[in-house]
CSV table of C-alpha atoms and ligand atoms in Angstrom, one decimal:
chain,number,residue,atom,x,y,z
A,1111,MET,CA,-45.6,-71.7,-24.3
A,1112,ASN,CA,-44.0,-69.0,-26.5
A,1113,TYR,CA,-44.6,-65.9,-24.4
A,1114,ALA,CA,-43.1,-64.6,-21.2
A,1115,ARG,CA,-45.4,-63.4,-18.4
A,1116,ILE,CA,-44.7,-61.7,-15.1
A,1117,ALA,CA,-45.1,-64.3,-12.4
A,1118,GLY,CA,-44.1,-62.2,-9.5
A,1119,THR,CA,-42.4,-58.9,-8.5
A,1120,GLY,CA,-40.3,-57.9,-5.5
A,1121,SER,CA,-38.3,-54.9,-4.3
A,1122,TYR,CA,-36.0,-53.7,-1.5
A,1123,LEU,CA,-35.0,-50.3,-0.2
A,1124,PRO,CA,-32.2,-49.9,2.3
A,1125,GLU,CA,-33.2,-48.8,5.8
A,1126,LYS,CA,-31.4,-45.5,6.0
A,1127,ILE,CA,-33.3,-42.5,4.7
A,1128,LEU,CA,-31.7,-39.2,3.6
A,1129,THR,CA,-34.1,-36.3,3.6
A,1130,ASN,CA,-33.9,-33.0,1.9
A,1131,ALA,CA,-33.4,-31.4,5.4
A,1132,ASP,CA,-30.3,-33.7,5.8
A,1133,LEU,CA,-29.0,-32.4,2.4
A,1134,GLU,CA,-29.5,-28.8,3.5
A,1135,GLN,CA,-26.7,-29.6,6.1
A,1136,LEU,CA,-24.4,-31.0,3.4
A,1137,ILE,CA,-24.7,-28.6,0.5
A,1138,ASP,CA,-25.8,-25.1,-0.5
A,1139,THR,CA,-29.5,-25.9,-1.2
A,1140,THR,CA,-33.0,-25.8,0.3
A,1141,ALA,CA,-35.6,-28.5,0.7
A,1142,ASP,CA,-38.1,-26.3,-1.3
A,1143,TRP,CA,-35.7,-26.0,-4.2
A,1144,ILE,CA,-35.2,-29.7,-4.4
A,1145,VAL,CA,-38.9,-30.5,-4.2
A,1146,GLU,CA,-39.8,-27.8,-6.8
A,1147,ARG,CA,-37.2,-28.9,-9.3
A,1148,THR,CA,-37.2,-32.6,-8.8
A,1149,GLY,CA,-40.1,-33.8,-6.7
A,1150,VAL,CA,-37.7,-35.8,-4.5
A,1151,GLU,CA,-38.3,-35.5,-0.7
A,1152,GLU,CA,-36.2,-38.4,0.5
A,1153,ARG,CA,-34.1,-41.3,-0.8
A,1154,HIS,CA,-32.7,-44.5,0.7
A,1155,ILE,CA,-29.0,-45.0,1.1
A,1156,ALA,CA,-27.3,-48.4,1.4
A,1157,ALA,CA,-25.4,-49.1,4.7
A,1158,PRO,CA,-21.6,-49.0,4.4
A,1159,ASP,CA,-21.4,-52.8,4.4
A,1160,GLU,CA,-24.5,-53.3,2.2
A,1161,THR,CA,-23.8,-54.0,-1.5
A,1162,THR,CA,-25.7,-54.1,-4.7
A,1163,CYS,CA,-25.9,-57.9,-4.5
A,1164,ASP,CA,-27.4,-57.6,-0.9
A,1165,LEU,CA,-30.2,-55.4,-2.3
A,1166,ALA,CA,-30.7,-57.6,-5.3
A,1167,GLU,CA,-30.9,-60.7,-3.2
A,1168,ARG,CA,-33.7,-59.3,-0.9
A,1169,ALA,CA,-35.7,-58.0,-3.9
A,1170,SER,CA,-35.2,-61.4,-5.7
A,1171,ARG,CA,-36.4,-63.5,-2.8
A,1172,ARG,CA,-39.5,-61.3,-2.5
A,1173,ALA,CA,-40.2,-61.7,-6.2
A,1174,LEU,CA,-39.8,-65.5,-6.0
A,1175,ASP,CA,-42.2,-65.6,-3.0
A,1176,ALA,CA,-44.7,-63.5,-4.9
A,1177,ALA,CA,-44.4,-66.0,-7.9
A,1178,GLY,CA,-44.8,-69.0,-5.5
A,1179,LEU,CA,-41.5,-70.4,-6.9
A,1180,ASP,CA,-38.2,-71.6,-5.4
A,1181,PRO,CA,-34.8,-70.4,-6.5
A,1182,GLY,CA,-34.2,-73.9,-8.0
A,1183,ASP,CA,-37.0,-73.1,-10.6
A,1184,ILE,CA,-34.9,-70.3,-12.1
A,1185,ASP,CA,-32.9,-71.1,-15.2
A,1186,LEU,CA,-31.7,-67.6,-16.2
A,1187,ILE,CA,-30.6,-64.5,-14.2
A,1188,ILE,CA,-30.1,-61.1,-15.9
A,1189,LEU,CA,-29.3,-58.1,-13.7
A,1190,GLY,CA,-29.1,-54.5,-14.7
A,1191,THR,CA,-26.5,-52.5,-12.7
A,1192,THR,CA,-23.9,-49.8,-13.0
A,1193,THR,CA,-22.6,-50.3,-9.5
A,1194,PRO,CA,-21.5,-53.9,-9.3
A,1195,ASP,CA,-19.9,-55.2,-6.1
A,1196,HIS,CA,-16.7,-56.1,-8.1
A,1197,ILE,CA,-15.3,-55.4,-11.5
A,1198,PHE,CA,-15.8,-59.1,-11.9
A,1199,PRO,CA,-17.4,-61.6,-11.4
A,1200,SER,CA,-20.8,-60.1,-12.2
A,1201,VAL,CA,-23.5,-59.5,-9.6
A,1202,ALA,CA,-25.8,-61.9,-11.4
A,1203,THR,CA,-23.4,-64.8,-10.8
A,1204,GLN,CA,-23.0,-63.9,-7.1
A,1205,LEU,CA,-26.8,-63.6,-6.8
A,1206,GLN,CA,-27.1,-67.0,-8.4
A,1207,HIS,CA,-24.7,-68.4,-5.8
A,1208,ARG,CA,-26.6,-66.8,-2.9
A,1209,LEU,CA,-29.9,-68.2,-4.2
A,1210,GLY,CA,-28.3,-71.6,-4.8
A,1211,CYS,CA,-29.7,-72.1,-8.3
A,1212,TYR,CA,-26.6,-73.2,-10.2
A,1213,GLY,CA,-26.0,-73.9,-13.9
A,1214,GLY,CA,-28.1,-71.6,-16.0
A,1215,PRO,CA,-26.7,-68.4,-17.6
A,1216,ALA,CA,-26.3,-65.4,-15.3
A,1217,PHE,CA,-25.0,-62.1,-16.4
A,1218,ASP,CA,-25.1,-58.3,-15.8
A,1219,VAL,CA,-26.3,-55.7,-18.3
A,1220,GLN,CA,-24.8,-52.2,-18.2
A,1221,ALA,CA,-27.3,-49.7,-19.7
A,1222,VAL,CA,-27.3,-47.4,-16.6
A,1223,CYS,CA,-30.8,-46.3,-15.7
A,1224,THR,CA,-32.2,-48.4,-18.6
A,1225,GLY,CA,-30.5,-51.6,-17.3
A,1226,PHE,CA,-33.7,-53.3,-16.1
A,1227,VAL,CA,-35.6,-52.6,-19.3
A,1228,TYR,CA,-32.6,-54.0,-21.3
A,1229,ALA,CA,-32.6,-57.0,-19.0
A,1230,MET,CA,-36.4,-57.6,-19.5
A,1231,ASP,CA,-36.0,-57.4,-23.3
A,1232,ILE,CA,-33.2,-59.9,-23.3
A,1233,ALA,CA,-35.0,-62.3,-20.9
A,1234,ASN,CA,-38.1,-62.1,-23.0
A,1235,ARG,CA,-36.1,-63.2,-26.0
A,1236,PHE,CA,-34.6,-66.1,-24.1
A,1237,ILE,CA,-38.1,-67.3,-23.1
A,1238,ARG,CA,-39.7,-66.7,-26.5
A,1239,THR,CA,-37.0,-68.8,-28.2
A,1240,GLN,CA,-37.4,-71.5,-25.5
A,1241,ALA,CA,-33.8,-71.0,-24.3
A,1242,ALA,CA,-35.2,-70.4,-20.7
A,1243,LYS,CA,-38.4,-71.2,-18.9
A,1244,ARG,CA,-38.2,-69.1,-15.8
A,1245,ALA,CA,-36.0,-66.0,-15.6
A,1246,LEU,CA,-35.1,-63.7,-12.7
A,1247,VAL,CA,-34.8,-60.2,-14.0
A,1248,VAL,CA,-33.3,-57.6,-11.6
A,1249,GLY,CA,-32.4,-54.0,-11.5
A,1250,ALA,CA,-30.2,-53.1,-8.6
A,1251,ASP,CA,-27.9,-50.2,-7.8
A,1252,THR,CA,-26.0,-48.5,-5.0
A,1253,PHE,CA,-25.8,-45.5,-7.2
A,1254,THR,CA,-25.1,-43.1,-4.3
A,1255,ARG,CA,-21.6,-44.8,-4.1
A,1256,ILE,CA,-20.7,-43.0,-7.4
A,1257,ILE,CA,-22.2,-39.6,-6.4
A,1258,ASN,CA,-20.1,-36.6,-5.6
A,1259,TRP,CA,-21.7,-35.3,-2.4
A,1260,LYS,CA,-20.3,-31.9,-3.0
A,1261,ASP,CA,-22.1,-31.6,-6.3
A,1262,ARG,CA,-25.5,-30.1,-5.6
A,1263,GLY,CA,-26.7,-30.6,-9.2
A,1264,THR,CA,-26.5,-34.4,-8.9
A,1265,CYS,CA,-26.5,-35.6,-5.2
A,1266,ILE,CA,-30.1,-34.4,-4.6
A,1267,LEU,CA,-31.4,-36.8,-7.3
A,1268,PHE,CA,-30.2,-40.3,-6.6
A,1269,GLY,CA,-30.9,-43.1,-4.1
A,1270,ASP,CA,-30.2,-46.8,-3.7
A,1271,GLY,CA,-32.5,-49.8,-4.1
A,1272,ALA,CA,-33.4,-53.0,-6.0
A,1273,GLY,CA,-36.4,-54.4,-7.9
A,1274,ALA,CA,-36.9,-57.9,-9.4
A,1275,VAL,CA,-39.4,-59.7,-11.6
A,1276,VAL,CA,-39.8,-63.4,-12.3
A,1277,LEU,CA,-40.7,-64.0,-15.9
A,1278,GLU,CA,-42.1,-67.4,-16.9
A,1279,ALA,CA,-43.1,-69.1,-20.1
A,1280,ALA,CA,-46.8,-68.8,-20.9
A,1281,GLU,CA,-49.2,-69.6,-23.7
A,1282,GLU,CA,-50.4,-66.0,-23.9
A,1283,PRO,CA,-48.7,-62.6,-23.4
A,1284,GLY,CA,-47.4,-61.5,-21.0
A,1285,ILE,CA,-44.9,-59.4,-22.7
A,1286,ILE,CA,-46.5,-58.1,-25.9
A,1287,ASP,CA,-43.5,-56.3,-27.3
A,1288,SER,CA,-40.2,-54.7,-26.2
A,1289,ARG,CA,-37.9,-52.2,-27.9
A,1290,LEU,CA,-34.4,-50.9,-27.0
A,1291,GLY,CA,-32.2,-48.1,-28.4
A,1292,ALA,CA,-29.1,-46.1,-27.7
A,1293,ASP,CA,-27.2,-43.1,-29.0
A,1294,GLY,CA,-23.5,-42.9,-27.8
A,1295,ARG,CA,-23.1,-39.3,-29.0
A,1296,TYR,CA,-24.6,-38.1,-25.7
A,1297,LYS,CA,-21.8,-39.7,-23.5
A,1298,GLU,CA,-20.7,-36.6,-21.8
A,1299,LEU,CA,-24.1,-35.3,-20.8
A,1300,LEU,CA,-24.3,-38.0,-18.1
A,1301,TRP,CA,-21.2,-40.1,-17.2
A,1302,VAL,CA,-18.4,-41.1,-14.9
A,1303,PRO,CA,-15.2,-40.1,-16.6
A,1304,ALA,CA,-12.9,-42.6,-14.8
A,1305,GLY,CA,-12.9,-46.3,-15.6
A,1306,VAL,CA,-11.0,-49.6,-15.7
A,1307,SER,CA,-9.4,-49.1,-19.1
A,1308,SER,CA,-9.2,-45.3,-19.2
A,1309,GLY,CA,-7.7,-45.3,-15.8
A,1310,TYR,CA,-8.7,-44.2,-12.3
A,1311,GLU,CA,-5.9,-41.7,-11.8
A,1312,GLN,CA,-6.0,-40.1,-15.2
A,1313,THR,CA,-7.7,-36.9,-14.4
A,1314,ARG,CA,-9.2,-35.0,-11.5
A,1315,GLN,CA,-9.8,-36.4,-8.1
A,1316,ASP,CA,-13.6,-36.4,-8.6
A,1317,ALA,CA,-13.5,-38.2,-12.0
A,1318,ALA,CA,-14.8,-41.4,-10.4
A,1319,PHE,CA,-18.2,-39.7,-9.7
A,1320,VAL,CA,-21.2,-39.0,-11.8
A,1321,GLU,CA,-21.1,-35.8,-13.9
A,1322,MET,CA,-24.2,-34.5,-15.5
A,1323,ARG,CA,-25.4,-31.6,-17.6
A,1324,GLY,CA,-28.9,-31.6,-16.0
A,1325,SER,CA,-31.0,-29.3,-18.1
A,1326,GLU,CA,-29.7,-30.9,-21.3
A,1327,VAL,CA,-30.4,-34.4,-20.0
A,1328,PHE,CA,-33.8,-33.2,-19.0
A,1329,LYS,CA,-34.8,-32.2,-22.6
A,1330,VAL,CA,-33.6,-35.4,-24.2
A,1331,ALA,CA,-35.3,-37.5,-21.5
A,1332,VAL,CA,-38.7,-36.0,-22.0
A,1333,THR,CA,-38.5,-36.2,-25.8
A,1334,THR,CA,-37.2,-39.8,-25.8
A,1335,LEU,CA,-39.8,-41.1,-23.2
A,1336,LYS,CA,-42.6,-39.7,-25.3
A,1337,GLU,CA,-41.2,-41.1,-28.6
A,1338,ILE,CA,-40.6,-44.6,-27.4
A,1339,ALA,CA,-44.0,-44.8,-25.8
A,1340,GLU,CA,-45.6,-43.7,-29.1
A,1341,GLN,CA,-43.4,-46.0,-31.2
A,1342,ILE,CA,-44.2,-49.2,-29.3
A,1343,LEU,CA,-47.9,-48.4,-29.1
A,1344,ILE,CA,-48.2,-47.6,-32.9
A,1345,ALA,CA,-46.3,-50.8,-33.7
A,1346,ASN,CA,-48.9,-52.8,-31.8
A,1347,ARG,CA,-51.9,-50.8,-33.1
A,1348,MET,CA,-52.6,-49.4,-29.6
A,1349,THR,CA,-53.0,-45.9,-28.2
A,1350,VAL,CA,-52.4,-44.4,-24.8
A,1351,ALA,CA,-56.0,-45.1,-24.0
A,1352,ASP,CA,-55.3,-48.9,-24.1
A,1353,VAL,CA,-52.6,-48.6,-21.4
A,1354,ASP,CA,-53.7,-48.9,-17.8
A,1355,TRP,CA,-50.4,-48.0,-16.2
A,1356,VAL,CA,-47.2,-46.4,-17.5
A,1357,ILE,CA,-44.2,-47.2,-15.2
A,1358,PRO,CA,-41.4,-44.8,-16.3
A,1359,HIS,CA,-37.9,-44.5,-15.1
A,1360,GLN,CA,-38.2,-42.4,-11.9
A,1361,ALA,CA,-35.8,-39.6,-12.9
A,1362,ASN,CA,-37.6,-36.5,-11.8
A,1363,ARG,CA,-41.2,-35.5,-11.2
A,1364,ARG,CA,-41.0,-32.8,-13.8
A,1365,ILE,CA,-39.8,-35.3,-16.4
A,1366,LEU,CA,-42.7,-37.6,-15.6
A,1367,ALA,CA,-45.2,-34.8,-15.7
A,1368,ALA,CA,-43.9,-33.4,-19.0
A,1369,THR,CA,-43.9,-36.9,-20.5
A,1370,ALA,CA,-47.5,-37.6,-19.4
A,1371,LYS,CA,-48.6,-34.3,-20.8
A,1372,ARG,CA,-47.0,-34.8,-24.2
A,1373,LEU,CA,-48.5,-38.3,-24.4
A,1374,GLY,CA,-52.0,-37.1,-23.4
A,1375,LEU,CA,-51.8,-39.5,-20.4
A,1376,PRO,CA,-53.7,-38.6,-17.2
A,1377,GLU,CA,-50.9,-38.3,-14.5
A,1378,GLU,CA,-52.9,-40.7,-12.2
A,1379,ARG,CA,-52.1,-43.5,-14.7
A,1380,MET,CA,-48.4,-43.0,-14.3
A,1381,VAL,CA,-46.7,-44.7,-11.4
A,1382,ASP,CA,-44.7,-42.1,-9.6
A,1383,CYS,CA,-42.4,-43.0,-6.7
A,1384,VAL,CA,-40.0,-40.1,-7.2
A,1385,ARG,CA,-41.0,-38.5,-3.9
A,1386,THR,CA,-39.7,-41.3,-1.7
A,1387,HIS,CA,-37.3,-43.2,-3.9
A,1388,GLY,CA,-35.4,-40.5,-5.9
A,1389,ASN,CA,-33.7,-41.9,-9.0
A,1390,THR,CA,-32.4,-45.4,-8.1
A,1391,SER,CA,-31.0,-46.0,-11.6
A,1392,ALA,CA,-31.6,-49.6,-12.9
A,1393,ALA,CA,-33.8,-50.3,-9.8
A,1394,SER,CA,-36.3,-47.5,-10.5
A,1395,VAL,CA,-38.7,-49.2,-12.9
A,1396,PRO,CA,-39.0,-52.6,-11.1
A,1397,LEU,CA,-39.2,-50.8,-7.7
A,1398,ALA,CA,-42.1,-48.6,-9.0
A,1399,LEU,CA,-43.7,-51.7,-10.6
A,1400,ASP,CA,-43.6,-53.7,-7.4
A,1401,VAL,CA,-45.0,-50.8,-5.3
A,1402,ALA,CA,-48.0,-50.4,-7.6
A,1403,VAL,CA,-48.6,-54.2,-7.6
A,1404,ARG,CA,-48.4,-54.5,-3.9
A,1405,ASP,CA,-50.6,-51.5,-3.1
A,1406,GLY,CA,-53.3,-53.0,-5.5
A,1407,ARG,CA,-53.2,-50.4,-8.2
A,1408,ILE,CA,-51.9,-52.8,-10.8
A,1409,GLN,CA,-54.3,-55.8,-11.2
A,1410,ARG,CA,-53.9,-59.0,-13.3
A,1411,GLY,CA,-55.0,-58.3,-16.8
A,1412,ASP,CA,-53.9,-54.7,-16.8
A,1413,THR,CA,-51.9,-53.4,-19.7
A,1414,LEU,CA,-48.5,-52.0,-18.6
A,1415,LEU,CA,-46.0,-49.8,-20.4
A,1416,LEU,CA,-42.5,-49.8,-18.8
A,1417,GLU,CA,-40.1,-47.2,-19.9
A,1418,GLY,CA,-36.4,-46.7,-19.3
A,1419,PHE,CA,-33.9,-43.9,-20.1
A,1420,GLY,CA,-30.3,-43.5,-19.0
A,1421,GLY,CA,-26.7,-42.7,-19.6
A,1422,GLY,CA,-25.3,-43.4,-23.0
A,1423,PHE,CA,-27.9,-42.4,-23.8
A,1424,THR,CA,-29.9,-45.7,-23.7
A,1425,TRP,CA,-33.6,-46.2,-23.7
A,1426,GLY,CA,-36.2,-48.9,-24.0
A,1427,ALA,CA,-39.9,-49.8,-23.5
A,1428,VAL,CA,-41.7,-53.0,-22.6
A,1429,LEU,CA,-45.4,-53.4,-23.3
A,1430,ALA,CA,-47.0,-56.2,-21.3
A,1431,LYS,CA,-50.3,-57.6,-19.9
A,1432,TYR,CA,-49.8,-58.2,-16.2
B,1981,COA,N1,-30.0,-26.3,-4.9
B,1981,COA,C1,-30.1,-25.0,-5.2
B,1981,COA,N2,-29.7,-24.5,-6.4
B,1981,COA,C2,-29.2,-25.4,-7.3
B,1981,COA,C3,-29.1,-26.8,-7.0
B,1981,COA,C4,-29.5,-27.2,-5.8
B,1981,COA,N3,-29.5,-28.5,-5.4
B,1981,COA,N4,-28.6,-27.4,-8.1
B,1981,COA,C5,-28.4,-26.5,-9.0
B,1981,COA,N5,-28.8,-25.3,-8.6
B,1981,COA,C6,-28.7,-24.0,-9.2
B,1981,COA,C7,-27.7,-24.0,-10.4
B,1981,COA,O1,-26.4,-23.7,-9.9
B,1981,COA,C8,-28.2,-22.8,-11.2
B,1981,COA,O2,-27.8,-21.6,-10.6
B,1981,COA,P1,-27.3,-20.4,-11.5
B,1981,COA,O3,-28.5,-20.0,-12.3
B,1981,COA,O4,-26.9,-19.4,-10.5
B,1981,COA,O5,-26.2,-20.9,-12.4
B,1981,COA,C9,-29.8,-22.9,-11.0
B,1981,COA,O6,-29.9,-23.7,-9.9
B,1981,COA,C10,-30.5,-23.5,-12.2
B,1981,COA,O7,-29.7,-24.7,-12.6
B,1981,COA,P2,-30.3,-25.7,-13.7
B,1981,COA,O8,-29.3,-26.8,-13.8
B,1981,COA,O9,-30.6,-24.9,-14.9
B,1981,COA,O10,-31.6,-26.2,-13.0
B,1981,COA,P3,-32.7,-27.1,-13.5
B,1981,COA,O11,-34.0,-26.5,-13.4
B,1981,COA,O12,-32.4,-27.7,-14.8
B,1981,COA,O13,-32.7,-28.3,-12.4
B,1981,COA,C11,-31.9,-30.5,-12.3
B,1981,COA,C12,-31.5,-29.1,-12.2
B,1981,COA,C13,-30.7,-31.4,-12.1
B,1981,COA,C14,-32.9,-30.8,-11.1
B,1981,COA,C15,-32.7,-30.8,-13.6
B,1981,COA,O14,-31.9,-30.3,-14.7
B,1981,COA,C16,-32.9,-32.3,-13.8
B,1981,COA,O15,-33.5,-33.0,-13.1
B,1981,COA,N6,-32.4,-32.8,-15.0
B,1981,COA,C17,-32.5,-34.2,-15.3
B,1981,COA,C18,-31.6,-35.0,-14.6
B,1981,COA,C19,-31.9,-36.5,-14.6
B,1981,COA,O16,-33.0,-36.9,-14.6
B,1981,COA,N7,-30.8,-37.3,-14.8
B,1981,COA,C20,-30.9,-38.7,-14.8
B,1981,COA,C21,-31.5,-39.2,-16.1
B,1981,COA,S1,-31.4,-40.9,-16.2
């Protein structure tokens, strides 16, 4: 029982939808410009009283149902987020409380849009070393809460949501390999300048919102997503032809298309939810995974490559048999 397999997936998107036509009323843009440059047509926005933990709980309950498990079966919770309900305690501990499965470790991981992939890598290591048997791994963000709605270069891209996976110990993979990376030199290409320790009132009024140098982020994202896919495949003596589905971070349609092209991957084998989800940060990969599982594209036995990329920069890949 030394591997971790995906026992079930779940996701949740808030009810409210913000369309490109809505954005035309808010900022100087056009729906055509947004679709052409990003592929996003609409995104979901959490209700004012709906928090990251609310989204995480709904996605988690769906993943548990899909796995045929009760919350009490879970002995580890790891949750990727950049938009926790509180500075502390973590969302993971509050999710544990809501599910009523006390005692096992529960903690958040902060790797921005790579948060879920980081969480999967860590949960896999817990299970492989027999420190846990059944892990709930979640990516959840209310990222639109840290968006400056006057900044047309960022507000068009992001949405809210949550995705969850139940990992359980198994005799065969499951997760074949996972790899993480980071390079802190890129901090100011994508960041929120304000913070707990550096102070909220230090600088400008809008310092508590996401700032991004979009075209520079774009270039690093495409290069990195190609490189991490190749590295994990080469390390496991596989090629793109061995992968049934690539589930990348849903940053932007053009990033996905450019990555597929560079990898020599037919775009039909890349799960793309950009049009209706936008970039939901840590939720993006598990959301896309759950969509493709539930619509029947991903079948048991398929080989999956999950890829994350985000602020920091951070990145990671998980290679798995579903
Ligand atoms: N509507 C209309 N025009 C806009 C606009 C909008 N919403 N946002 C920016 N523009 C304008 C810019 O002001 C600029 O005008 P200028 O030439 O007069 O200065 C022009 O469009 C081109 O801007 P640029 O930033 O070069 O566009 P782009 O083709 O790089 O597209 C992004 C902008 C943000 C869509 C693109 O860079 C991107 O998606 N980057 C990656 C972002 C990302 O994925 N981040 C998360 C990673 S985890």
